[in-house]
Tab-separated table of N, CA, C and O in Angstrom:
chain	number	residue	atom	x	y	z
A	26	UNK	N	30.847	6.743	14.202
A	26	UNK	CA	32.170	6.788	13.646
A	26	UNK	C	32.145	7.344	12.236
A	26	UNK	O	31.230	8.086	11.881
A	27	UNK	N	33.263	6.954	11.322
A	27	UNK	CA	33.669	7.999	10.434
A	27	UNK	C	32.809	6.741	9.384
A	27	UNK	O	32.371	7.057	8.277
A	28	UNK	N	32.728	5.889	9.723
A	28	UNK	CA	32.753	5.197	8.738
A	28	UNK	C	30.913	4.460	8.425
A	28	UNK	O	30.428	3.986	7.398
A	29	UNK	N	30.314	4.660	9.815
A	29	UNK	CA	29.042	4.634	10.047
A	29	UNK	C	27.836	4.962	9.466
A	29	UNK	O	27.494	6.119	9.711
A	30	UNK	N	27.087	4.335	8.784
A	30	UNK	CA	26.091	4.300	7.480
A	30	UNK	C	24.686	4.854	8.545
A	30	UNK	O	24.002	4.204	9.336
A	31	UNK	N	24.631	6.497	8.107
A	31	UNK	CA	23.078	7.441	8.621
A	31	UNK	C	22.378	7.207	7.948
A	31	UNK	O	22.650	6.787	6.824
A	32	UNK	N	20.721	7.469	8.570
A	32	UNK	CA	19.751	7.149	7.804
A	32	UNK	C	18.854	8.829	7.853
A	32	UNK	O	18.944	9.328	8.974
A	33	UNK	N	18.545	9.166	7.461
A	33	UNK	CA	17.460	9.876	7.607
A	33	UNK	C	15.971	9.986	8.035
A	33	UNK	O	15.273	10.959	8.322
A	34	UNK	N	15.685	8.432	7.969
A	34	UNK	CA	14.183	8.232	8.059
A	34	UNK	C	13.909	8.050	9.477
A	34	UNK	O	15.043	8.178	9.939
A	35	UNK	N	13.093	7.822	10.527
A	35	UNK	CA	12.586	7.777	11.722
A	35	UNK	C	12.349	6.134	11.903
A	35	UNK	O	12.029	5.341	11.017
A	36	UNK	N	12.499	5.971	12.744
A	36	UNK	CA	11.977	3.948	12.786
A	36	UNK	C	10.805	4.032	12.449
A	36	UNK	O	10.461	3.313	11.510
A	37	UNK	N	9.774	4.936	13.090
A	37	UNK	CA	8.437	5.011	13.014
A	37	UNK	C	7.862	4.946	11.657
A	37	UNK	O	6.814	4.450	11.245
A	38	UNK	N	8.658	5.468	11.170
A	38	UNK	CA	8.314	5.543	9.157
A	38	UNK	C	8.679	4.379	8.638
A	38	UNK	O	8.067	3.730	7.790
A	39	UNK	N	9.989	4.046	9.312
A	39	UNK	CA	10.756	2.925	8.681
A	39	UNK	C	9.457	1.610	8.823
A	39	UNK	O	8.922	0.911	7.962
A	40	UNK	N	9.280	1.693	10.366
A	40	UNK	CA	8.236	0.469	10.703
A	40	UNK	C	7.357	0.543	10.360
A	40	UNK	O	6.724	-0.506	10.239
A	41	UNK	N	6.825	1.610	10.035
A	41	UNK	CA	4.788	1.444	9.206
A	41	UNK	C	5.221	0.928	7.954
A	41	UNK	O	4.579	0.012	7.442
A	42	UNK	N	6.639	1.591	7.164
A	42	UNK	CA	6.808	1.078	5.825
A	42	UNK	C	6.762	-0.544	5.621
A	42	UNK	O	6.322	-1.358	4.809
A	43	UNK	N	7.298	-0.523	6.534
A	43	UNK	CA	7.266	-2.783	6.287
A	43	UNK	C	6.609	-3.332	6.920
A	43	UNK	O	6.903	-4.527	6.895
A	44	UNK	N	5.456	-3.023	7.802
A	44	UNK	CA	3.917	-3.187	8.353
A	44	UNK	C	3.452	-2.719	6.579
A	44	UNK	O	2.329	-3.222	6.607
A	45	UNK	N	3.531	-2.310	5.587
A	45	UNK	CA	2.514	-2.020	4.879
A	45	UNK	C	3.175	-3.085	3.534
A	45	UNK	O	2.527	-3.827	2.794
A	46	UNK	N	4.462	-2.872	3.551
A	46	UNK	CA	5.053	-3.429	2.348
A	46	UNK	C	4.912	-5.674	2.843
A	46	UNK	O	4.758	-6.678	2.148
A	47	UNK	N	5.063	-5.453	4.172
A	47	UNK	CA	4.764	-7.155	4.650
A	47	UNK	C	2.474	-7.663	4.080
A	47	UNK	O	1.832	-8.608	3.620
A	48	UNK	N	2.267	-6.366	4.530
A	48	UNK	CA	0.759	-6.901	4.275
A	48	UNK	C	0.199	-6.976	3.135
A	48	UNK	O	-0.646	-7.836	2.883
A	49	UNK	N	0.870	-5.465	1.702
A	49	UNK	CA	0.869	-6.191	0.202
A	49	UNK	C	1.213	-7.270	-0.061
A	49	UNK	O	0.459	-7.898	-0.804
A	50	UNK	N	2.280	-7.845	0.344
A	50	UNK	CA	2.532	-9.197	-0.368
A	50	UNK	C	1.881	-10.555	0.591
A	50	UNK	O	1.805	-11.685	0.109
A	51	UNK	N	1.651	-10.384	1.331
A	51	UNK	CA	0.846	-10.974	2.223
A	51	UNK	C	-0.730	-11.252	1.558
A	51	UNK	O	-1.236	-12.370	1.661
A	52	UNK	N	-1.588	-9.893	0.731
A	52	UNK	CA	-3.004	-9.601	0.332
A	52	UNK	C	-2.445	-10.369	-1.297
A	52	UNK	O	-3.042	-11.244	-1.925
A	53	UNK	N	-0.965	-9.607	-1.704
A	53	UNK	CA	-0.994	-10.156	-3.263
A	53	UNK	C	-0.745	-12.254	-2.841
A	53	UNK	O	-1.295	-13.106	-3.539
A	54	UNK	N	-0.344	-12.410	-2.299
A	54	UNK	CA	0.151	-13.962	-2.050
A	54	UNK	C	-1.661	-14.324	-1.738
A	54	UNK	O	-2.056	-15.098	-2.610
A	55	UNK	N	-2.518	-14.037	-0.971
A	55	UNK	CA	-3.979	-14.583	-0.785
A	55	UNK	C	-4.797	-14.595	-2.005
A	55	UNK	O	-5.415	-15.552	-2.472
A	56	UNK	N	-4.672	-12.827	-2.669
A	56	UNK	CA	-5.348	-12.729	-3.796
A	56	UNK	C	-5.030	-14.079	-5.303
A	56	UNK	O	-5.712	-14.598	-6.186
A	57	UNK	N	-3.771	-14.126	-4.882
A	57	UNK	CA	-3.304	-14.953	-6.261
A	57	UNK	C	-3.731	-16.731	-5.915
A	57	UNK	O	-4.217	-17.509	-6.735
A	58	UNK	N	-3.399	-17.017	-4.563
A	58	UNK	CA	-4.074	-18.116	-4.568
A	58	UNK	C	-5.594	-18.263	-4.430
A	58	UNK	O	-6.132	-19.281	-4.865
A	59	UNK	N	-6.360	-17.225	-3.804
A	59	UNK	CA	-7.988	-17.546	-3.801
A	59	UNK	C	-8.302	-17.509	-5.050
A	59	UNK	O	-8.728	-18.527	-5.595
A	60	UNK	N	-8.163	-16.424	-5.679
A	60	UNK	CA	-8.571	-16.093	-7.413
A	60	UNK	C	-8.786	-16.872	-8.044
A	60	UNK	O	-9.598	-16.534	-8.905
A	61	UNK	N	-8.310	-18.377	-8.146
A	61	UNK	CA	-8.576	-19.895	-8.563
A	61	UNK	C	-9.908	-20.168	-7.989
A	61	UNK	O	-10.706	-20.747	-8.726
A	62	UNK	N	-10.291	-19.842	-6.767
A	62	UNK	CA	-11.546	-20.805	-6.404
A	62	UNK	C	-12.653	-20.150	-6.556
A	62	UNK	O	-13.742	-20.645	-6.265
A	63	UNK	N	-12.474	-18.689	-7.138
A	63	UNK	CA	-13.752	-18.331	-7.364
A	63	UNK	C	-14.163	-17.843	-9.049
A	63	UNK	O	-13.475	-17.732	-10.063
A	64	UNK	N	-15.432	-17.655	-8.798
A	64	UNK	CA	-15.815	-17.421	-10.140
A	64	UNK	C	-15.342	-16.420	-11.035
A	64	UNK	O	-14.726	-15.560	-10.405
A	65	UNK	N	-15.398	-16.149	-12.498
A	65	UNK	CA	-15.131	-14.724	-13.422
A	65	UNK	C	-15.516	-14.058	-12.708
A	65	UNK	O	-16.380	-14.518	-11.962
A	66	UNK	N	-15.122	-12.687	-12.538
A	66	UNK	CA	-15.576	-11.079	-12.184
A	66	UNK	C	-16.132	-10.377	-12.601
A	66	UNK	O	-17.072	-9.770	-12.088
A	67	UNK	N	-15.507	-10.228	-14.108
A	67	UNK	CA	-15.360	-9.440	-14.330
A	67	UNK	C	-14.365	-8.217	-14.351
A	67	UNK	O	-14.564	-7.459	-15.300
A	68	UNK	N	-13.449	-7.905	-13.597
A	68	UNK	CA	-12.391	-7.315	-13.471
A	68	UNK	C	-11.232	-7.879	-13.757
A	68	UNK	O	-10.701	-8.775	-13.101
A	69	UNK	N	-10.748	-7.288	-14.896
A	69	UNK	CA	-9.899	-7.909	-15.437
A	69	UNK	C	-9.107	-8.028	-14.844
A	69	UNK	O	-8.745	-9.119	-15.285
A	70	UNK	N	-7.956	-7.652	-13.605
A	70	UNK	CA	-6.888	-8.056	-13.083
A	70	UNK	C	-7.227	-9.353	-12.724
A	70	UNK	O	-6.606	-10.303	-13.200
A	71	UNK	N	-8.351	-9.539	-11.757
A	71	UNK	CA	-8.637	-10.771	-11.350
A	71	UNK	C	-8.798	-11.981	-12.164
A	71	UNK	O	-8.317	-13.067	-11.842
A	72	UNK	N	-9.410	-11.792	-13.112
A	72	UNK	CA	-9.189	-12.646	-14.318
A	72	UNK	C	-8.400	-12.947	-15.324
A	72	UNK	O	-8.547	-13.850	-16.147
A	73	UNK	N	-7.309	-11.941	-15.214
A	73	UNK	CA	-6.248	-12.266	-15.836
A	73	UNK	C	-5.122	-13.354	-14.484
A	73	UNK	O	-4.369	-14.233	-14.901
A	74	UNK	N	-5.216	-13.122	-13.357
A	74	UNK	CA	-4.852	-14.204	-12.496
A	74	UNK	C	-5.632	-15.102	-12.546
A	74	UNK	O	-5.037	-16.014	-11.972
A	75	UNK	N	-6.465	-15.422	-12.814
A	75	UNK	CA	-7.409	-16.510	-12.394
A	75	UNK	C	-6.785	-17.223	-13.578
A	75	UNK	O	-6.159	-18.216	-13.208
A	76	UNK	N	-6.765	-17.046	-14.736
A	76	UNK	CA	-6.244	-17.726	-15.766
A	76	UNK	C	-5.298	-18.160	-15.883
A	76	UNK	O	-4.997	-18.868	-16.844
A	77	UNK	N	-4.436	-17.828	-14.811
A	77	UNK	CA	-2.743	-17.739	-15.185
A	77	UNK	C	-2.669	-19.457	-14.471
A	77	UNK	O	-3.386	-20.032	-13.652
A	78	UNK	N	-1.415	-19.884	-15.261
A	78	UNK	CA	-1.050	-21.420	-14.856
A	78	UNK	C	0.345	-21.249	-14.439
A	78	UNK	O	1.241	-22.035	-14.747
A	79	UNK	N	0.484	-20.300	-13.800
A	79	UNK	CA	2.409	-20.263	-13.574
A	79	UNK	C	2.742	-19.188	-12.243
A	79	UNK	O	3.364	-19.495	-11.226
A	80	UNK	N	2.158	-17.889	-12.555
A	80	UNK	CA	2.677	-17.093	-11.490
A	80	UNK	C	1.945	-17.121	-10.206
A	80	UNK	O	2.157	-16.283	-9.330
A	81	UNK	N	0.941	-18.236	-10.068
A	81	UNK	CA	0.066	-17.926	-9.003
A	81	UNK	C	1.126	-18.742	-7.455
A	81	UNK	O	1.323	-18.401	-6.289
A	82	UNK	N	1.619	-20.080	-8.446
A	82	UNK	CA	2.568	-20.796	-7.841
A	82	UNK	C	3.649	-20.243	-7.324
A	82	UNK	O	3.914	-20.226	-6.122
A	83	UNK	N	4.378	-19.722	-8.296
A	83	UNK	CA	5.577	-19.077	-8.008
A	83	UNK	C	5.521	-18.477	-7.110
A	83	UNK	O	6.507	-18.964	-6.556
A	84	UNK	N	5.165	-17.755	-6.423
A	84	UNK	CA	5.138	-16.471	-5.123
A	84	UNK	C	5.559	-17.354	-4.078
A	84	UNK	O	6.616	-17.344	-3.446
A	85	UNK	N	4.234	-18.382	-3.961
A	85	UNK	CA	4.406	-19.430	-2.496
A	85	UNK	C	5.195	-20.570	-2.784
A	85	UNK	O	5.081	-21.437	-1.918
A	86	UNK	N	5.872	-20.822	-3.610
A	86	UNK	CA	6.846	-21.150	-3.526
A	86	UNK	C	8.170	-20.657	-3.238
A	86	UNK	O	8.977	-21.356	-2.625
A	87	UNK	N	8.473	-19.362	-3.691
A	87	UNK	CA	9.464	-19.012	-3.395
A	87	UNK	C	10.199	-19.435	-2.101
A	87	UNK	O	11.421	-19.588	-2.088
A	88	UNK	N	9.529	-19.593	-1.165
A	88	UNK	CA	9.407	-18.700	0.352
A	88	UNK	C	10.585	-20.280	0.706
A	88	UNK	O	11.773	-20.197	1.017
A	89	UNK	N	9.713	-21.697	0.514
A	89	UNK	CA	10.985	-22.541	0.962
A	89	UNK	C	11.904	-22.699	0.106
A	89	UNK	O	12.478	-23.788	0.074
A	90	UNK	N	12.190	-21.896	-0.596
A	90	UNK	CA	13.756	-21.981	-1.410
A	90	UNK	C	14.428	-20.734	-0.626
A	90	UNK	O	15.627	-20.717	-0.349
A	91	UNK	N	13.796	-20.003	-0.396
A	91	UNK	CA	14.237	-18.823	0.302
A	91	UNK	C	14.558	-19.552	1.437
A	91	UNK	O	15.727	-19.342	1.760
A	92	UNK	N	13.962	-20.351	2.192
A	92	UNK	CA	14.481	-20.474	3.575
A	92	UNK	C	15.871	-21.738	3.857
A	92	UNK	O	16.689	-21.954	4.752
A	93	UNK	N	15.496	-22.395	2.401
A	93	UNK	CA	16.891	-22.951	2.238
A	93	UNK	C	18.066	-22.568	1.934
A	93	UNK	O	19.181	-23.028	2.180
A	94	UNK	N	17.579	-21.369	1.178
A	94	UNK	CA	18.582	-20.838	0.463
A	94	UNK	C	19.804	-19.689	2.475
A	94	UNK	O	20.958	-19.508	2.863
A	95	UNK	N	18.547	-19.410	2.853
A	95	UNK	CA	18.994	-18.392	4.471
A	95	UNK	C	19.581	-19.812	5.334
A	95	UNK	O	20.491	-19.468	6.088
A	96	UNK	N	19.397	-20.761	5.383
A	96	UNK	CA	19.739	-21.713	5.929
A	96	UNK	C	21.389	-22.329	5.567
A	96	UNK	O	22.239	-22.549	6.430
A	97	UNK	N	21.589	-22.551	3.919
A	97	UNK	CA	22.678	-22.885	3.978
A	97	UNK	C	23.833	-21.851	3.523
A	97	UNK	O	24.990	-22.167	3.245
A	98	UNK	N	23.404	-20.835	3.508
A	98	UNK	CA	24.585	-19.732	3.754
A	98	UNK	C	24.698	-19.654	5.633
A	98	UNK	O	25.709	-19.505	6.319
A	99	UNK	N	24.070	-19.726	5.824
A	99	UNK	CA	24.062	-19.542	7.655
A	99	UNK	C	25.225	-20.638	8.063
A	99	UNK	O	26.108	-20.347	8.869
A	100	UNK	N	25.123	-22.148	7.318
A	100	UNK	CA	25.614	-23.526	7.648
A	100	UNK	C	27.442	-22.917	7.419
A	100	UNK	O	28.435	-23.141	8.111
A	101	UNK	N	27.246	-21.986	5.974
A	101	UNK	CA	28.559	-21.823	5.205
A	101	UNK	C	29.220	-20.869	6.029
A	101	UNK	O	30.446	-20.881	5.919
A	102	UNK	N	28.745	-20.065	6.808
A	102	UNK	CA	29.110	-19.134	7.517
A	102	UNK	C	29.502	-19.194	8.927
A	102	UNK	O	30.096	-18.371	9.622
A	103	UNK	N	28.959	-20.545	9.234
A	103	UNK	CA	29.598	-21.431	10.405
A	103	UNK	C	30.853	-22.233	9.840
A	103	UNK	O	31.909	-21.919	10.389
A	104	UNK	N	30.942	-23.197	8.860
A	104	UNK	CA	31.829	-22.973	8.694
A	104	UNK	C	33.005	-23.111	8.191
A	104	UNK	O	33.937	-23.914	8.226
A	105	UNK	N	32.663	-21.883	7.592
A	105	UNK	CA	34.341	-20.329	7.536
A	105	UNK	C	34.584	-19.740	8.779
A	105	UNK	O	35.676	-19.181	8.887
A	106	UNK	N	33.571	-19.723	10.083
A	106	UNK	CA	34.455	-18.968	10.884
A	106	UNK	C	34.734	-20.246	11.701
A	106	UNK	O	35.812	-20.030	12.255
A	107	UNK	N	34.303	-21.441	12.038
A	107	UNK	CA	35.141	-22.241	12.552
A	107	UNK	C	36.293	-23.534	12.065
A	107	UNK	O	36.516	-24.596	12.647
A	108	UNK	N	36.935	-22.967	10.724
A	108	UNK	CA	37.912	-23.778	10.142
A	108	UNK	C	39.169	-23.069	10.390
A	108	UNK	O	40.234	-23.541	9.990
């Protein structure tokens, strides 16, 4: 229709893109919590996480505020359409 939002990209692109963008944050969410249990590196990225007392948490946490957060708009959205 007239009003119908095109894409340009192929699913195939679309789907490797979030097969790759799901497994960074997937490797950054492992890296940030293992990085605690092991020793200095030497490489400073790693050791600048290893040190950190705040953002290692934050990531895996997000996820159940996120699912509360998808949960009670879902509740709110039931309902508004059944009032």
């Amino acid at each position: 229709g007239r009003g119908a939002r095109t894409t340009n990209m192929h699913p195939e692109v679309s789907g490797w893109l979030l097969v790759a963008f799901s497994f960074s944050v997937f490797a950054l969410m492992f890296v940030m919590l293992v990085v605690k249990l092991i020793a200095p590196t030497g490489i400073s990225l790693l050791d600048t996480l290893r040190a950190d007392d705040y953002y290692y948490l934050l990531v895996p946490l997000t996820v159940p505020v996120l699912v509360i957060s998808v949960y009670l708009n879902w509740v709110s959205m039931k309902f508004y359409q059944h009032n």
